[in-house]
Short mmCIF file of C-alpha atoms and ligand atoms in Angstrom, two decimals:
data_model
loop_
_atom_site.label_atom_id
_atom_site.label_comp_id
_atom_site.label_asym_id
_atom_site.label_seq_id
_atom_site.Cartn_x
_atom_site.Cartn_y
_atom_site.Cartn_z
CA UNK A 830 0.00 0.00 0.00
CA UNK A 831 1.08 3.29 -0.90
CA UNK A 832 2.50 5.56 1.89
CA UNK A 833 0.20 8.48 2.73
CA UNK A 834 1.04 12.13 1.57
CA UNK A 835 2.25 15.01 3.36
CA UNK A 836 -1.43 16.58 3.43
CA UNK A 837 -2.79 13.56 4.29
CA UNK A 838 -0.65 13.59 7.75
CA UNK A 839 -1.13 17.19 8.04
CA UNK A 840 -5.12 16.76 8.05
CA UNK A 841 -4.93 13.71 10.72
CA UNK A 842 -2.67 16.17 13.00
CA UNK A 843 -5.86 18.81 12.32
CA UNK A 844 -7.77 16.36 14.37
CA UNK A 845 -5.79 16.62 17.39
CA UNK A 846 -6.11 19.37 19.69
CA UNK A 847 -3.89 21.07 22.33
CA UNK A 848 -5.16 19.67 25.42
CA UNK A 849 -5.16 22.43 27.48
CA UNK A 850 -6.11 25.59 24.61
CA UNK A 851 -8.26 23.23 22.67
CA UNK A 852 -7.48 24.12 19.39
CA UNK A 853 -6.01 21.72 16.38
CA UNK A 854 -2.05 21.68 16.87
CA UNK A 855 -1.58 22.42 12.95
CA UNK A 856 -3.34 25.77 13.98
CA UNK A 857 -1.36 26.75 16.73
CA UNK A 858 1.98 26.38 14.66
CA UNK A 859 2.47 23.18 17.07
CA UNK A 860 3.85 20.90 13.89
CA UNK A 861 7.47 21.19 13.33
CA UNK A 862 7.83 18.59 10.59
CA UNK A 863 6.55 15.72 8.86
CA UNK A 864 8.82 13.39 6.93
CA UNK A 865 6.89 9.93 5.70
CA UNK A 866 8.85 7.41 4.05
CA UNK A 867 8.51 5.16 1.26
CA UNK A 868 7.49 2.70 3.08
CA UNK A 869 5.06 4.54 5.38
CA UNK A 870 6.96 4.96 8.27
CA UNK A 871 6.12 8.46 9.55
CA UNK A 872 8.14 11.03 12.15
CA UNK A 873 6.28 13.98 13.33
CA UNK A 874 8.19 16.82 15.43
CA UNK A 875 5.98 18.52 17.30
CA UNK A 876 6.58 22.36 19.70
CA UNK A 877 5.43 22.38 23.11
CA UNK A 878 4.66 25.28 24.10
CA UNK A 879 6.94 24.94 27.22
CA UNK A 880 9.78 22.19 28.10
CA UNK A 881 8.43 19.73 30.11
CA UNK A 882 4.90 20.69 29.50
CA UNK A 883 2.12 18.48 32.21
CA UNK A 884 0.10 17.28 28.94
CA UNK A 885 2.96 16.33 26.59
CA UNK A 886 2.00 12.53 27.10
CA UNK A 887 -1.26 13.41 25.93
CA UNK A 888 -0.77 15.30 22.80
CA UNK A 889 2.10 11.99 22.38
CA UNK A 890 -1.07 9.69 22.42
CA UNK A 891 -3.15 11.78 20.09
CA UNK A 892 -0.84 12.35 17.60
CA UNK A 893 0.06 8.76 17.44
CA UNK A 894 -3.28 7.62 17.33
CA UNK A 895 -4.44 9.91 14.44
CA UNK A 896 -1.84 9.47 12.02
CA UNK A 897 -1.63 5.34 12.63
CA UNK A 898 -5.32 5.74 11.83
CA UNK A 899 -4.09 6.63 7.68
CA UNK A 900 -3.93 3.76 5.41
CA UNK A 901 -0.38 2.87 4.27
CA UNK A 902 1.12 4.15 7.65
CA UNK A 903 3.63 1.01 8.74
CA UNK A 904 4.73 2.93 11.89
CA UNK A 905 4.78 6.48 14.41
CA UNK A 906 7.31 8.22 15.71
CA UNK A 907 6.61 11.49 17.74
CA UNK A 908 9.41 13.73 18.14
CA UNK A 909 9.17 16.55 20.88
CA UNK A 910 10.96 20.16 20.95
CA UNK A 911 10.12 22.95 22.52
CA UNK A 912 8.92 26.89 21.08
CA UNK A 913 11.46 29.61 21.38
CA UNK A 914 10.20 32.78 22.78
CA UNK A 915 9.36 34.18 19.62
CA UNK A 916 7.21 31.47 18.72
CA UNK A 917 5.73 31.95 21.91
CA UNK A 918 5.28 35.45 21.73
CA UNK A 919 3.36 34.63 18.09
CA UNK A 920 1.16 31.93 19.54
CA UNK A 921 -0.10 34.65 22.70
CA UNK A 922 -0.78 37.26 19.80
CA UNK A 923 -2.27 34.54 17.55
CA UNK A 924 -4.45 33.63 20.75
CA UNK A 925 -5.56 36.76 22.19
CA UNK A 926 -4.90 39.40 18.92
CA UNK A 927 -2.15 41.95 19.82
CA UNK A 928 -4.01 43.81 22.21
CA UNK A 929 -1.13 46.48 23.80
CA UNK A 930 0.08 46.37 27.23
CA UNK A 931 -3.55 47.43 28.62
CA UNK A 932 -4.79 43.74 29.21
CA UNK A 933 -8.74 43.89 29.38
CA UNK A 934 -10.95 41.31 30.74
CA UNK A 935 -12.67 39.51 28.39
CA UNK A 936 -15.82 38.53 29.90
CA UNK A 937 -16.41 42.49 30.32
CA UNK A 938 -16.11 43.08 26.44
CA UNK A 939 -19.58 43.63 24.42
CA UNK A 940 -19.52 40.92 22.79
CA UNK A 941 -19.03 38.44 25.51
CA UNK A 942 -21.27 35.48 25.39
CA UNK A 943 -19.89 34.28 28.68
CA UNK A 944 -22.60 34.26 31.78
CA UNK A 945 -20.67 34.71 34.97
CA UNK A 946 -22.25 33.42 38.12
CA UNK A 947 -19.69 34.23 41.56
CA UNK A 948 -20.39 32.02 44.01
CA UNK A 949 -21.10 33.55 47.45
CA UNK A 950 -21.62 32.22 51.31
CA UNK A 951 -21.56 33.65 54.93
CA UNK A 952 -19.34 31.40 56.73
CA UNK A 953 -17.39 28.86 55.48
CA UNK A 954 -17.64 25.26 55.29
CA UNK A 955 -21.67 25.48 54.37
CA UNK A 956 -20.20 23.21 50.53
CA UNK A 957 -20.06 26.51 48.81
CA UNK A 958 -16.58 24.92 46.71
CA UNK A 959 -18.80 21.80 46.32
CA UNK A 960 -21.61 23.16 44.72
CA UNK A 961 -19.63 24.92 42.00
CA UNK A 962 -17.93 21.91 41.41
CA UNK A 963 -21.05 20.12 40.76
CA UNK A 964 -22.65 22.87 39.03
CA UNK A 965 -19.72 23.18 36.72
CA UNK A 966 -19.51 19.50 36.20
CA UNK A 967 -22.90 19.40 35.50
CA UNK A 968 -23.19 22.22 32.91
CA UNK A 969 -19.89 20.85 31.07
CA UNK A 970 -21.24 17.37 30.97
CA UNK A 971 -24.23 19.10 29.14
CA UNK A 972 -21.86 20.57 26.73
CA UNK A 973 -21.37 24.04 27.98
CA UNK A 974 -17.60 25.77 27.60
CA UNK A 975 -16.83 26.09 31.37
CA UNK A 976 -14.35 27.97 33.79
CA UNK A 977 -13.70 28.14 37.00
CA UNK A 978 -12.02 30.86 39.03
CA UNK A 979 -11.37 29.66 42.57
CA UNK A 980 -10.71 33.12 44.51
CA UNK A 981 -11.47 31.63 48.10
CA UNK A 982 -8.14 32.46 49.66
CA UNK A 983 -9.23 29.91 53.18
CA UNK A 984 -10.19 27.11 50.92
CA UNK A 985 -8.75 27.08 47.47
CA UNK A 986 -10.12 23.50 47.67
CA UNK A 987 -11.32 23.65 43.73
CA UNK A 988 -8.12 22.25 42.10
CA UNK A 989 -8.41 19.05 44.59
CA UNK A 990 -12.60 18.99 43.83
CA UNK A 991 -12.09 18.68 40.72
CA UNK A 992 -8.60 16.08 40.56
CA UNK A 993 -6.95 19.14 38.65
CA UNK A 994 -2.94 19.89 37.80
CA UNK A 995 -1.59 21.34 41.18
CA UNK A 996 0.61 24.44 38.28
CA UNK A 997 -0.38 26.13 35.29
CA UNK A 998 1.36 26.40 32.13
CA UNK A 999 2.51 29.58 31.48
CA UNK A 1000 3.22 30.74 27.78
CA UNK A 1001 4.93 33.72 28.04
CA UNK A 1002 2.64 36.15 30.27
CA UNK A 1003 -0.28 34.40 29.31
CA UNK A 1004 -1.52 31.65 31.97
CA UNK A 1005 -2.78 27.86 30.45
CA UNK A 1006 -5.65 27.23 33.13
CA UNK A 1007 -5.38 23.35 33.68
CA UNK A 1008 -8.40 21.40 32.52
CA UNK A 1009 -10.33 18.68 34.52
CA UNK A 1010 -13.17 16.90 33.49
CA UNK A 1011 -13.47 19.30 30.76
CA UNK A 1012 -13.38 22.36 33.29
CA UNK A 1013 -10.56 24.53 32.90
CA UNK A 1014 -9.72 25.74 36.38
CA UNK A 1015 -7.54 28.25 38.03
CA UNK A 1016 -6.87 28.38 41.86
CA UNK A 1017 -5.70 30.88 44.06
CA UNK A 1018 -4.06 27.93 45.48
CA UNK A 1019 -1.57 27.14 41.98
CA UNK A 1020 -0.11 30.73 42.50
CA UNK A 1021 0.52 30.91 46.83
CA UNK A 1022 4.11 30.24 47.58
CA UNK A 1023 4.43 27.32 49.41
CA UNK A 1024 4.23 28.22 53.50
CA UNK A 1025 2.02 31.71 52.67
CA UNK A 1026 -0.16 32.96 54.83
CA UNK A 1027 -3.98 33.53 53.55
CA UNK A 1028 -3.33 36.85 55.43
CA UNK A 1029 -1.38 38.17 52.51
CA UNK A 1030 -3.79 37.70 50.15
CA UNK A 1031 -6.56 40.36 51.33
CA UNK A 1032 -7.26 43.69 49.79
CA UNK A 1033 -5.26 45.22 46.87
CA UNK A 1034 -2.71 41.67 46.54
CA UNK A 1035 -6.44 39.77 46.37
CA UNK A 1036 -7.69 42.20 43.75
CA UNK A 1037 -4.66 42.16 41.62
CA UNK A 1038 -5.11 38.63 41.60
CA UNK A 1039 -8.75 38.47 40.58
CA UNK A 1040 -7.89 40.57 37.52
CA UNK A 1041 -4.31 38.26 37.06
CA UNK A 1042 -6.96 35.55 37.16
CA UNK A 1043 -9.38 37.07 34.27
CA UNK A 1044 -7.76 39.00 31.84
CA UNK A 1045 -3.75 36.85 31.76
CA UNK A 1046 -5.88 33.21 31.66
CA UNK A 1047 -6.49 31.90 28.69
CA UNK A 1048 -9.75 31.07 28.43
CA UNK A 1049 -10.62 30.55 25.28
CA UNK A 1050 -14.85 31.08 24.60
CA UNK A 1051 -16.46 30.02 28.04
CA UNK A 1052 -20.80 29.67 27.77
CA UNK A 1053 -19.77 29.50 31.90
CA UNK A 1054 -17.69 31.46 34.25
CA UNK A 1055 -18.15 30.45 37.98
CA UNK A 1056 -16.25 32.48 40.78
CA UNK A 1057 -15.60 30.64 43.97
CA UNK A 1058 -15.20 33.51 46.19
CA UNK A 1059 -14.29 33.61 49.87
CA UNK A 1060 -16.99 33.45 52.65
CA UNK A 1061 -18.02 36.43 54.26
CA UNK A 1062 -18.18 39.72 52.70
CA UNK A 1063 -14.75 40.96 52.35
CA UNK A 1064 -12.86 42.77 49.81
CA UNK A 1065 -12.93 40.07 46.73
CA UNK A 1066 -16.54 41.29 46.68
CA UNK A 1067 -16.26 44.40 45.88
CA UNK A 1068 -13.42 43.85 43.83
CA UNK A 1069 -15.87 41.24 41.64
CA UNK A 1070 -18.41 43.80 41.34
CA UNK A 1071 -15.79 46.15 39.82
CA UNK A 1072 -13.56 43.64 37.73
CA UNK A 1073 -17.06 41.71 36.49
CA UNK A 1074 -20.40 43.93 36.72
CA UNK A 1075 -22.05 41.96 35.02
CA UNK A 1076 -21.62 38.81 37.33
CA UNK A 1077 -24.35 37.24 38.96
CA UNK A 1078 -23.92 35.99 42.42
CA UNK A 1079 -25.27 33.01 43.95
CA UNK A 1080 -25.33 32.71 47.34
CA UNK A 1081 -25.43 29.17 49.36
CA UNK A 1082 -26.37 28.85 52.68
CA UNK A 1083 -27.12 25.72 54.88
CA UNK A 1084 -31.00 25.80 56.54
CA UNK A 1085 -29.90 26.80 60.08
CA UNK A 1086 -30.93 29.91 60.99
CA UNK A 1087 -27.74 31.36 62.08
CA UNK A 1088 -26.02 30.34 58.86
CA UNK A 1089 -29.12 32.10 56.77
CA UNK A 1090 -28.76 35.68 58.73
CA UNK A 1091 -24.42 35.51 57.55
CA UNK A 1092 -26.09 34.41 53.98
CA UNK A 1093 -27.94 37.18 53.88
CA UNK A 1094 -25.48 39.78 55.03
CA UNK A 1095 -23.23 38.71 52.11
CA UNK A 1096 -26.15 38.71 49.49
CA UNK A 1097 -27.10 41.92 50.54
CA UNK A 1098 -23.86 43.48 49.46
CA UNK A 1099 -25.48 43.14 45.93
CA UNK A 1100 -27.47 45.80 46.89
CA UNK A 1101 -24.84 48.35 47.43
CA UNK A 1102 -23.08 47.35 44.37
CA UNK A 1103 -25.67 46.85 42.21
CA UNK A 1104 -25.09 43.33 41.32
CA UNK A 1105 -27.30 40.61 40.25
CA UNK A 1106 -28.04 37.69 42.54
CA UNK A 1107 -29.16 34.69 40.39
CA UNK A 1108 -30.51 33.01 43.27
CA UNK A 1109 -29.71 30.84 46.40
CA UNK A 1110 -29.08 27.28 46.80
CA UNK A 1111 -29.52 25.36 50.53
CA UNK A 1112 -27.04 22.94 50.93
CA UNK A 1113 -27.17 20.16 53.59
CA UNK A 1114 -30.64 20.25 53.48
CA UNK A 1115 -31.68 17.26 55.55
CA UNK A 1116 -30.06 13.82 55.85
CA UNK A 1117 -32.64 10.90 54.29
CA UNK A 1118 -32.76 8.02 57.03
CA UNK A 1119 -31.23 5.25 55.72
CA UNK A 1120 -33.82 3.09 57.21
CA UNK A 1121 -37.38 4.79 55.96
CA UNK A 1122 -38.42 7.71 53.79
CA UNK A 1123 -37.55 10.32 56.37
CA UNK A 1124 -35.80 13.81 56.06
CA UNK A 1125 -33.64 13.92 59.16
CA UNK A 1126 -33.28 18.20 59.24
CA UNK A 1127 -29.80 17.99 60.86
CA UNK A 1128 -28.78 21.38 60.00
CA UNK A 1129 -32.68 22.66 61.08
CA UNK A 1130 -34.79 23.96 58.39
CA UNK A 1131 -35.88 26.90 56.06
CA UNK A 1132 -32.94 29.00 56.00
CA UNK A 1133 -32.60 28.97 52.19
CA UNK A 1134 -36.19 30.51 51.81
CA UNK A 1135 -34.82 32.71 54.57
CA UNK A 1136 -32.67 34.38 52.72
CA UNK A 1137 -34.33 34.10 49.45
CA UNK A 1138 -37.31 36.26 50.66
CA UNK A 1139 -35.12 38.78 52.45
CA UNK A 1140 -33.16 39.54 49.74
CA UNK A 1141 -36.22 39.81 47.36
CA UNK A 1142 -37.01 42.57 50.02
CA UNK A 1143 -34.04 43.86 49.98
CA UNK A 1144 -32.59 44.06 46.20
CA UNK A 1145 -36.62 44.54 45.05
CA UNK A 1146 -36.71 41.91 42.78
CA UNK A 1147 -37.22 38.56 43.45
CA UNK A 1148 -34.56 36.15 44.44
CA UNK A 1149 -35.58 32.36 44.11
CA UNK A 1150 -34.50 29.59 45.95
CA UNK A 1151 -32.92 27.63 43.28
CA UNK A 1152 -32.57 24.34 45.42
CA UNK A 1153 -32.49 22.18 48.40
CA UNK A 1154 -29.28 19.77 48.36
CA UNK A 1155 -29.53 16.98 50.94
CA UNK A 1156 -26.76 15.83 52.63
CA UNK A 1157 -24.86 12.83 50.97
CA UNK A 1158 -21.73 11.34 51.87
CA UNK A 1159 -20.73 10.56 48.75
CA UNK A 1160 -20.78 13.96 47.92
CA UNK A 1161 -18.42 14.23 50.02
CA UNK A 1162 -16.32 11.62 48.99
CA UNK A 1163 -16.55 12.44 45.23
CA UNK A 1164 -15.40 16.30 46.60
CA UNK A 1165 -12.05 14.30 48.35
CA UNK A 1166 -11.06 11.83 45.07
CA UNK A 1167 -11.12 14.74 42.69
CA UNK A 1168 -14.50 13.79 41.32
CA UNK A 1169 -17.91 15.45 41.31
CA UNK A 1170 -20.90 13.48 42.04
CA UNK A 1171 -22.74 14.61 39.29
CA UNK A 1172 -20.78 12.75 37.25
CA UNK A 1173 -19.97 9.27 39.47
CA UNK A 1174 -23.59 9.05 40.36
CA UNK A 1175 -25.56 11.26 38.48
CA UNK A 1176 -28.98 9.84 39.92
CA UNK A 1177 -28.49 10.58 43.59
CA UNK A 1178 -30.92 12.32 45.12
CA UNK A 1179 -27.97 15.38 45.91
CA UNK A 1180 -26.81 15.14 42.46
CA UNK A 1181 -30.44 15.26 40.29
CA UNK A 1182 -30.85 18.50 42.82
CA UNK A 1183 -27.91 19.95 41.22
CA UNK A 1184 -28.07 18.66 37.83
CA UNK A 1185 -31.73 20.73 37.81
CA UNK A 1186 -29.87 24.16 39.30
CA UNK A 1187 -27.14 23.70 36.72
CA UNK A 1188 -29.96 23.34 33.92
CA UNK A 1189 -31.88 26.18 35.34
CA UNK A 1190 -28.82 28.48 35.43
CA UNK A 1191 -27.85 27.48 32.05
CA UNK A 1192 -31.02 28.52 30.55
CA UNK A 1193 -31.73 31.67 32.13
CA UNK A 1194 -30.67 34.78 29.73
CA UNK A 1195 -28.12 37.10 29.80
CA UNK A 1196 -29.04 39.97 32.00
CA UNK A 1197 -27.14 43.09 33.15
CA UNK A 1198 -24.48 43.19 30.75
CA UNK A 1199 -22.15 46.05 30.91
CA UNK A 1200 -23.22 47.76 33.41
CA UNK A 1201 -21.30 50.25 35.07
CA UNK A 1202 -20.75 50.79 38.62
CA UNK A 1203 -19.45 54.19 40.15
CA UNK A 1204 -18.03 52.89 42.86
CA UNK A 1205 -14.75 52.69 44.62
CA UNK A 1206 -13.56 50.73 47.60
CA UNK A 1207 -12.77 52.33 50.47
CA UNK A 1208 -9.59 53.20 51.42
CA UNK A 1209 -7.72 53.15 48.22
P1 LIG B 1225 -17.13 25.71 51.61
O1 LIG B 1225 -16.61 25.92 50.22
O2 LIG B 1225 -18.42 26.42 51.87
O3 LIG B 1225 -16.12 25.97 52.67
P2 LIG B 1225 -16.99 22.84 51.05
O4 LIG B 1225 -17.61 22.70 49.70
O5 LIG B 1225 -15.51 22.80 51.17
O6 LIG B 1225 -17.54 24.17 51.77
O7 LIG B 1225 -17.69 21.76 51.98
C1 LIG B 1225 -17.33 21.56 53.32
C2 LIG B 1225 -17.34 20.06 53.60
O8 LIG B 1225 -18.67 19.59 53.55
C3 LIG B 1225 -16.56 19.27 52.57
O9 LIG B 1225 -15.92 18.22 53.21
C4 LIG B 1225 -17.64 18.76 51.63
O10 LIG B 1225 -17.27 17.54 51.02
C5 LIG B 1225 -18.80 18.54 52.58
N1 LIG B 1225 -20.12 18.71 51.94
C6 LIG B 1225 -20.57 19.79 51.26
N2 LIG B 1225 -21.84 19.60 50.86
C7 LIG B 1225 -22.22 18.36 51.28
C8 LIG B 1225 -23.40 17.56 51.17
N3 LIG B 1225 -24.50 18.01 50.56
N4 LIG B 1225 -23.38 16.32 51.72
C9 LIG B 1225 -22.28 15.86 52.35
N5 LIG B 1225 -21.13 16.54 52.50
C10 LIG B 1225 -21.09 17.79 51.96
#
């Protein structure tokens, strides 16, 4: 059989896409060479973007695997360098157009498709990083271009959530968010020197990072951006209203009472900033008894139409509860193996609850866009 052509190789490398920018390789200038002998034995060299690059082994695989897929191809070999700076310095322009030093955020530019939901809660440790796990799992797994931007400085827990790369890649000052189960993620957590206090990372550092985090990521097109902020209504709030006015926040509280009144304190800073707030989800709803058909209300009950109604009183428009999350172990357990219920068991009765918020947030339309806020925190 006849060896294959030059083209021929070229259009099988077409099918194979950077891992972590998710474009063909032959687009991104990836393909150093092809040389195919007579007998069908071909060599590929192939640039990485960066030496020793976390997903080489990958693009290996895929490379291999589409061009042993051409008839008259006897054997594979995959032969790795590495892009100079220059190259680099055409793939970031050929990425993100040759936008000047002033880097903008593009999730704030008019045409931005990308629906930004920042994920909001009291106090800590009410599954706040768990639900926007799930919910991001849940909207990728329906297709959706997601991203995650995990900004909670005490928890940073995302990255281990989700089973994702503990570093970025970084081609040149442009930032490769890893990608896990089709999520691309970055963590305040990837960038804290090891041994760094969370104490350094409040007010103007925090900020910095927040914008470090949205305009030097590449993130491609996103349908999905979800912010995991820190609990509490600190300074990464008002710093989201200003780097992203037209994020939405959703705000998660557990039932109890106390937890609801902290809830609504940090919803209610919506009001002052003029933010959305998509709506609130109760987590740790009740526990089913494993014996009978039984709620056991463990964390009390009612707190997430608590704070839906006072915020509807407050903000003047209405704020639904979006959904009542019981507790499930496996939940947890999924959260501490790096993957989301919603995709191990996607009928339990805490993952069907999210599955319907993710579809509900996913179909809502785009709302207040561009919208600018005159408003400056205090102090600076
Ligand atoms: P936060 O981000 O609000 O601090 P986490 O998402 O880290 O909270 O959750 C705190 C702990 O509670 C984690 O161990 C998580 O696995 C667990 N958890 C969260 N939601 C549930 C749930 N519905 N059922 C069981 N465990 C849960």
């Amino acid at each position: 059989m006849a060896a294959p052509t030059q083209d021929q190789v070229t259009a099988a490398l077409a099918t194979v896409n950077d891992p972590e920018i998710r474009r063909p390789i032959t687009d991104l200038d990836m393909v150093k060479s092809i040389d195919i002998s007579p007998e069908g034995a071909v060599r590929v060299g192939i640039y990485l973007t960066v030496a020793g690059c976390p997903m080489k082994d990958t693009i290996i695989r895929d490379s291999t695997a589409a061009v042993s897929r051409l008839d008259g191809v006897s054997d594979v070999r995959i032969e790795l360098d590495v892009m100079s700076t220059e190259q680099r310095k055409t793939l970031q322009t050929k990425l993100r157009g040759d936008r000047g030093p002033e880097k903008e955020i593009q999730f704030n530019q008019p045409g931005s498709l990308t629906r930004v939901f920042a994920v909001a809660s009291g106090k800590g440790g009410v599954g706040k990083s768990s639900v926007t796990v799930n919910l991001a799992a849940a909207m990728a797994a329906n297709g959706l271009k997601v991203g995650i931007v995990d900004a909670d400085i005490y928890g940073h827990s995302v990255p281990r959530m989700l089973g994702a790369a503990e570093r970025p890649v970084k081609v040149e000052d442009m930032i490769m968010p890893p990608v896990a189960h089709d999520i691309k993620v970055i963590s305040v957590g990837m960038f804290k020197p090891p041994g760094n206090s969370a104490v350094v990372w409040r007010g103007p550092m925090l900020d910095r990072a927040l914008h470090q985090f949205l305009a030097d990521v590449y993130w491609g097109d996103l349908d999905i951006l979800l912010l995991d902020l820190p609990p509490g209504t600190g300074d990464i709030a008002i710093s989201v209203a200003q780097r992203l006015p037209s994020a939405e926040l959703l705000i998660v509280t557990t039932p109890q009472m106390a937890a609801a009144e902290v809830a609504e304190r940090a919803g209610s800073i919506a009001a002052q900033t003029h933010q959305q707030i998509a709506g609130v989800i109760e987590n740790m709803s009740w526990l089913p008894c494993p014996h009978c058909e039984e709620r056991i209300p463990v964390f009390g009950e009612g707190g997430g139409q608590t704070v839906a109604d006072a915020l509807t009183r407050t903000l003047g428009t209405r704020v639904p509860l979006l959904g009542q999350i019981p507790l499930d172990t496996r939940l947890r357990e999924g959260g501490d193996e790096g993957k989301p219920l919603v995709l191990t068991d996607p009928d339990a009765p805490a993952a069907t609850e999210l599955r319907s918020i993710a579809s509900t947030l996913s179909k809502r339309g785009s709302s207040i866009k561009g919208l600018q806020l005159g408003l400056s925190p205090a102090g600076r």
